[in-house]
Amino acid sequence: MKIREVRLSTTPTQEALDDLQLGDIVYLDGLLYTAREGVYKRALEDKANIPMDLPSQSATNFHCSPAARINPDGSFEMGAVTATASFRFAKWLPEWFEKSGAKLVIGKGGMTSKDYKSYFVPNGAIYLSTVGYGTGALLGRGIERVEAVHWEEELGIAQAMWVIRCNKMGPFIVASDKHGDCLFERENDKIAKNLDRVYEGTRPATLKRYGETDDKSDELIG
């Protein structure tokens, strides 16, 4: 089956979001921002005003750590953007969706179908995952320019809210759809059915563990 590629605006229409299918490859155009625990705490817990007009300027939040610096003249340089694990931010998402109107959340590793159905579906939002590891420089090719950085003095470079103009940034993979179905859970279910056959005849793991768990079906991602 040929994988479908989609060019998508960072202020997408609901029709464009509803058309996305699990496993689609997405490239983004437009303005996106970075927001993770530092921004969530400042905007939601400290009640600070968000320093950009959301979602009209951007409806796309990237959970990442940018490889960036601020020059003495105030200009910016950003060579790469490395995604960080999104499951850590689930507790802030309901309030963030309400406050920001976000429609796309990008990160690493995905979230659970329970999170998608509880938080994303009621807001018509989609989760995009980065593809593979060590792709920060590849994603950096999609950075057209840095428009602004906010709260860098309070939060530091990694946690600040960076505003990035992107042009065909990607690839990202659609990890949740409009129904809240989860790509990783779907593929894990397929693989888990054959795990016994895959490991047939092999010796048991010395430490009785498989990655971070002793249940082979928990950790394997297709």
CSV table of C-alpha atoms in Angstrom, one decimal:
chain,number,residue,atom,x,y,z
A,1,MET,CA,0.0,0.0,0.0
A,2,LYS,CA,1.4,3.4,-1.0
A,3,ILE,CA,1.7,5.8,1.9
A,4,ARG,CA,-0.2,9.0,1.4
A,5,GLU,CA,1.7,12.3,1.7
A,6,VAL,CA,-0.2,15.5,2.8
A,7,ARG,CA,0.9,19.2,2.8
A,8,LEU,CA,-0.9,20.8,5.7
A,9,SER,CA,-1.2,24.4,6.9
A,10,THR,CA,-0.4,25.1,10.6
A,11,THR,CA,-3.8,26.7,10.7
A,12,PRO,CA,-5.7,23.8,9.1
A,13,THR,CA,-9.4,23.7,8.3
A,14,GLN,CA,-11.5,21.1,10.2
A,15,GLU,CA,-12.1,19.4,6.9
A,16,ALA,CA,-8.4,18.9,6.3
A,17,LEU,CA,-8.0,17.5,9.8
A,18,ASP,CA,-10.9,15.2,9.4
A,19,ASP,CA,-9.5,13.8,6.2
A,20,LEU,CA,-6.2,12.7,7.8
A,21,GLN,CA,-5.8,8.9,8.2
A,22,LEU,CA,-3.6,7.0,10.5
A,23,GLY,CA,-0.1,6.5,9.0
A,24,ASP,CA,-0.4,9.5,6.6
A,25,ILE,CA,2.9,11.4,6.2
A,26,VAL,CA,2.4,15.2,6.8
A,27,TYR,CA,4.6,18.2,5.9
A,28,LEU,CA,3.7,21.5,7.5
A,29,ASP,CA,3.6,25.0,6.1
A,30,GLY,CA,3.1,28.2,8.1
A,31,LEU,CA,3.7,29.3,11.7
A,32,LEU,CA,4.1,26.9,14.6
A,33,TYR,CA,5.1,27.4,18.2
A,34,THR,CA,6.9,25.3,20.8
A,35,ALA,CA,5.2,24.8,24.2
A,36,ARG,CA,6.0,22.2,26.8
A,37,GLU,CA,5.9,22.1,30.6
A,38,GLY,CA,7.5,25.5,31.1
A,39,VAL,CA,5.0,27.2,28.9
A,40,TYR,CA,2.1,25.2,30.2
A,41,LYS,CA,2.9,26.1,33.8
A,42,ARG,CA,3.4,29.8,33.0
A,43,ALA,CA,0.3,30.1,30.8
A,44,LEU,CA,-2.1,27.9,32.7
A,45,GLU,CA,-0.9,27.7,36.3
A,46,ASP,CA,0.6,31.2,36.6
A,47,LYS,CA,-2.2,32.7,34.4
A,48,ALA,CA,0.3,34.7,32.2
A,49,ASN,CA,-1.0,36.1,29.0
A,50,ILE,CA,0.1,34.1,26.0
A,51,PRO,CA,2.3,36.5,23.9
A,52,MET,CA,0.8,35.6,20.5
A,53,ASP,CA,-2.7,35.5,19.0
A,54,LEU,CA,-3.8,31.8,19.2
A,55,PRO,CA,-5.2,30.1,17.2
A,56,SER,CA,-5.4,32.7,14.4
A,57,GLN,CA,-1.6,33.0,14.0
A,58,SER,CA,-1.0,29.3,14.7
A,59,ALA,CA,-2.9,26.2,15.7
A,60,THR,CA,0.1,24.0,15.9
A,61,ASN,CA,2.1,23.2,19.1
A,62,PHE,CA,5.4,21.3,18.8
A,63,HIS,CA,6.6,19.5,21.9
A,64,CYS,CA,10.3,19.9,21.3
A,65,SER,CA,13.7,21.2,22.4
A,66,PRO,CA,15.2,23.5,19.7
A,67,ALA,CA,18.9,23.7,19.0
A,68,ALA,CA,18.9,27.5,19.0
A,69,ARG,CA,20.6,30.5,20.3
A,70,ILE,CA,19.9,34.2,20.7
A,71,ASN,CA,22.7,36.4,19.3
A,72,PRO,CA,23.9,39.6,21.1
A,73,ASP,CA,22.0,41.7,18.5
A,74,GLY,CA,18.8,39.9,19.3
A,75,SER,CA,18.6,37.8,16.2
A,76,PHE,CA,18.0,34.1,16.4
A,77,GLU,CA,19.6,31.0,15.0
A,78,MET,CA,18.0,27.6,15.0
A,79,GLY,CA,19.5,24.6,13.3
A,80,ALA,CA,17.4,21.7,14.5
A,81,VAL,CA,14.3,20.8,16.5
A,82,THR,CA,14.3,17.6,18.5
A,83,ALA,CA,10.9,16.3,19.6
A,84,THR,CA,10.3,15.3,23.2
A,85,ALA,CA,7.9,12.7,24.7
A,86,SER,CA,4.4,14.1,24.7
A,87,PHE,CA,2.8,11.8,27.2
A,88,ARG,CA,4.3,13.8,30.0
A,89,PHE,CA,2.1,16.8,29.1
A,90,ALA,CA,-1.3,15.1,29.0
A,91,LYS,CA,-2.5,16.6,32.2
A,92,TRP,CA,-2.2,20.2,30.8
A,93,LEU,CA,-3.9,19.5,27.4
A,94,PRO,CA,-7.6,19.9,28.3
A,95,GLU,CA,-7.0,23.5,29.5
A,96,TRP,CA,-4.4,24.2,26.8
A,97,PHE,CA,-6.8,23.2,24.0
A,98,GLU,CA,-9.5,25.5,25.6
A,99,LYS,CA,-7.1,28.4,25.9
A,100,SER,CA,-5.0,28.1,22.7
A,101,GLY,CA,-7.5,26.5,20.2
A,102,ALA,CA,-4.7,24.2,19.1
A,103,LYS,CA,-5.6,21.8,16.3
A,104,LEU,CA,-2.3,20.0,15.8
A,105,VAL,CA,0.0,18.7,18.5
A,106,ILE,CA,3.4,17.3,17.5
A,107,GLY,CA,5.8,15.3,19.6
A,108,LYS,CA,7.6,12.0,20.1
A,109,GLY,CA,6.1,8.7,21.0
A,110,GLY,CA,2.5,9.5,20.8
A,111,MET,CA,-0.1,9.3,23.5
A,112,THR,CA,-2.8,6.7,24.4
A,113,SER,CA,-6.1,6.3,22.6
A,114,LYS,CA,-7.7,7.2,25.9
A,115,ASP,CA,-5.9,10.6,25.8
A,116,TYR,CA,-6.9,11.1,22.2
A,117,LYS,CA,-10.5,10.3,22.8
A,118,SER,CA,-10.7,12.4,26.0
A,119,TYR,CA,-8.7,15.5,25.0
A,120,PHE,CA,-8.2,15.6,21.2
A,121,VAL,CA,-11.5,14.4,19.7
A,122,PRO,CA,-13.7,17.0,21.6
A,123,ASN,CA,-11.5,19.7,20.2
A,124,GLY,CA,-11.2,18.3,16.6
A,125,ALA,CA,-7.4,18.0,17.1
A,126,ILE,CA,-4.9,15.6,15.7
A,127,TYR,CA,-1.6,14.3,17.1
A,128,LEU,CA,1.4,14.1,14.7
A,129,SER,CA,4.5,12.1,15.7
A,130,THR,CA,8.0,12.6,14.5
A,131,VAL,CA,9.4,9.6,12.5
A,132,GLY,CA,12.4,7.7,13.9
A,133,TYR,CA,15.1,9.1,16.0
A,134,GLY,CA,17.9,11.6,15.4
A,135,THR,CA,15.8,13.5,12.9
A,136,GLY,CA,16.2,17.0,14.4
A,137,ALA,CA,18.5,18.2,11.7
A,138,LEU,CA,16.1,16.8,9.0
A,139,LEU,CA,13.2,18.8,10.6
A,140,GLY,CA,15.5,21.8,10.8
A,141,ARG,CA,15.5,21.9,7.0
A,142,GLY,CA,11.9,23.0,7.2
A,143,ILE,CA,12.7,26.0,9.3
A,144,GLU,CA,12.3,29.1,7.1
A,145,ARG,CA,13.0,31.5,9.9
A,146,VAL,CA,12.4,32.1,13.6
A,147,GLU,CA,9.8,34.8,14.1
A,148,ALA,CA,10.1,35.3,17.8
A,149,VAL,CA,10.9,33.8,21.1
A,150,HIS,CA,8.9,34.4,24.3
A,151,TRP,CA,9.7,33.9,28.0
A,152,GLU,CA,13.3,32.9,27.3
A,153,GLU,CA,14.5,34.8,30.4
A,154,GLU,CA,12.1,33.1,32.7
A,155,LEU,CA,12.2,29.6,31.1
A,156,GLY,CA,15.5,29.2,29.3
A,157,ILE,CA,16.2,28.3,25.7
A,158,ALA,CA,14.8,24.8,25.8
A,159,GLN,CA,11.5,25.6,27.6
A,160,ALA,CA,10.8,29.0,26.0
A,161,MET,CA,8.0,29.6,23.5
A,162,TRP,CA,9.6,29.7,20.1
A,163,VAL,CA,7.6,30.9,17.1
A,164,ILE,CA,8.9,29.3,13.8
A,165,ARG,CA,7.9,29.9,10.2
A,166,CYS,CA,8.2,26.6,8.5
A,167,ASN,CA,8.1,25.5,4.9
A,168,LYS,CA,7.5,21.8,4.2
A,169,MET,CA,8.6,20.8,7.7
A,170,GLY,CA,8.5,17.1,8.2
A,171,PRO,CA,8.1,14.2,7.8
A,172,PHE,CA,5.5,13.7,10.6
A,173,ILE,CA,3.2,10.7,10.8
A,174,VAL,CA,-0.5,10.9,11.7
A,175,ALA,CA,-0.7,9.0,15.1
A,176,SER,CA,-4.3,9.8,15.9
A,177,ASP,CA,-7.3,10.4,13.7
A,178,LYS,CA,-10.6,12.3,14.2
A,179,HIS,CA,-12.1,9.3,16.1
A,180,GLY,CA,-9.2,9.1,18.6
A,181,ASP,CA,-7.8,5.9,17.2
A,182,CYS,CA,-4.1,5.4,17.9
A,183,LEU,CA,-1.7,4.2,15.2
A,184,PHE,CA,0.9,2.8,17.7
A,185,GLU,CA,-1.8,0.8,19.6
A,186,ARG,CA,-3.2,-0.6,16.4
A,187,GLU,CA,0.2,-1.7,15.2
A,188,ASN,CA,1.2,-3.1,18.6
A,189,ASP,CA,-1.9,-5.2,18.6
A,190,LYS,CA,-0.9,-6.7,15.3
A,191,ILE,CA,2.6,-7.4,16.3
A,192,ALA,CA,1.8,-8.7,19.8
A,193,LYS,CA,-0.3,-11.6,18.3
A,194,ASN,CA,2.9,-13.0,16.7
A,195,LEU,CA,5.4,-12.4,19.5
A,196,ASP,CA,5.4,-16.0,20.7
A,197,ARG,CA,6.3,-17.1,17.2
A,198,VAL,CA,9.0,-14.5,16.8
A,199,TYR,CA,10.7,-15.6,20.0
A,200,GLU,CA,10.0,-19.3,19.6
A,201,GLY,CA,13.2,-21.3,20.4
A,202,THR,CA,15.1,-18.4,21.9
A,203,ARG,CA,16.4,-18.4,25.5
A,204,PRO,CA,14.5,-16.4,28.1
A,205,ALA,CA,15.8,-12.9,28.8
A,206,THR,CA,18.5,-13.1,31.4
A,207,LEU,CA,17.0,-10.3,33.5
A,208,LYS,CA,13.5,-11.4,32.8
A,209,ARG,CA,12.8,-8.0,31.2
A,210,TYR,CA,12.0,-6.7,27.8
A,211,GLY,CA,13.1,-3.0,27.6
A,212,GLU,CA,11.4,-1.3,30.5
A,213,THR,CA,8.9,-4.1,31.2
A,214,ASP,CA,8.6,-7.8,31.6
A,215,ASP,CA,5.6,-7.9,29.2
A,216,LYS,CA,6.8,-8.1,25.6
A,217,SER,CA,3.5,-6.6,24.3
A,218,ASP,CA,3.9,-3.4,26.3
A,219,GLU,CA,7.0,-2.0,24.7
A,220,LEU,CA,7.1,-3.1,21.1
A,221,ILE,CA,6.3,-0.3,18.7
A,222,GLY,CA,5.7,-1.1,15.1
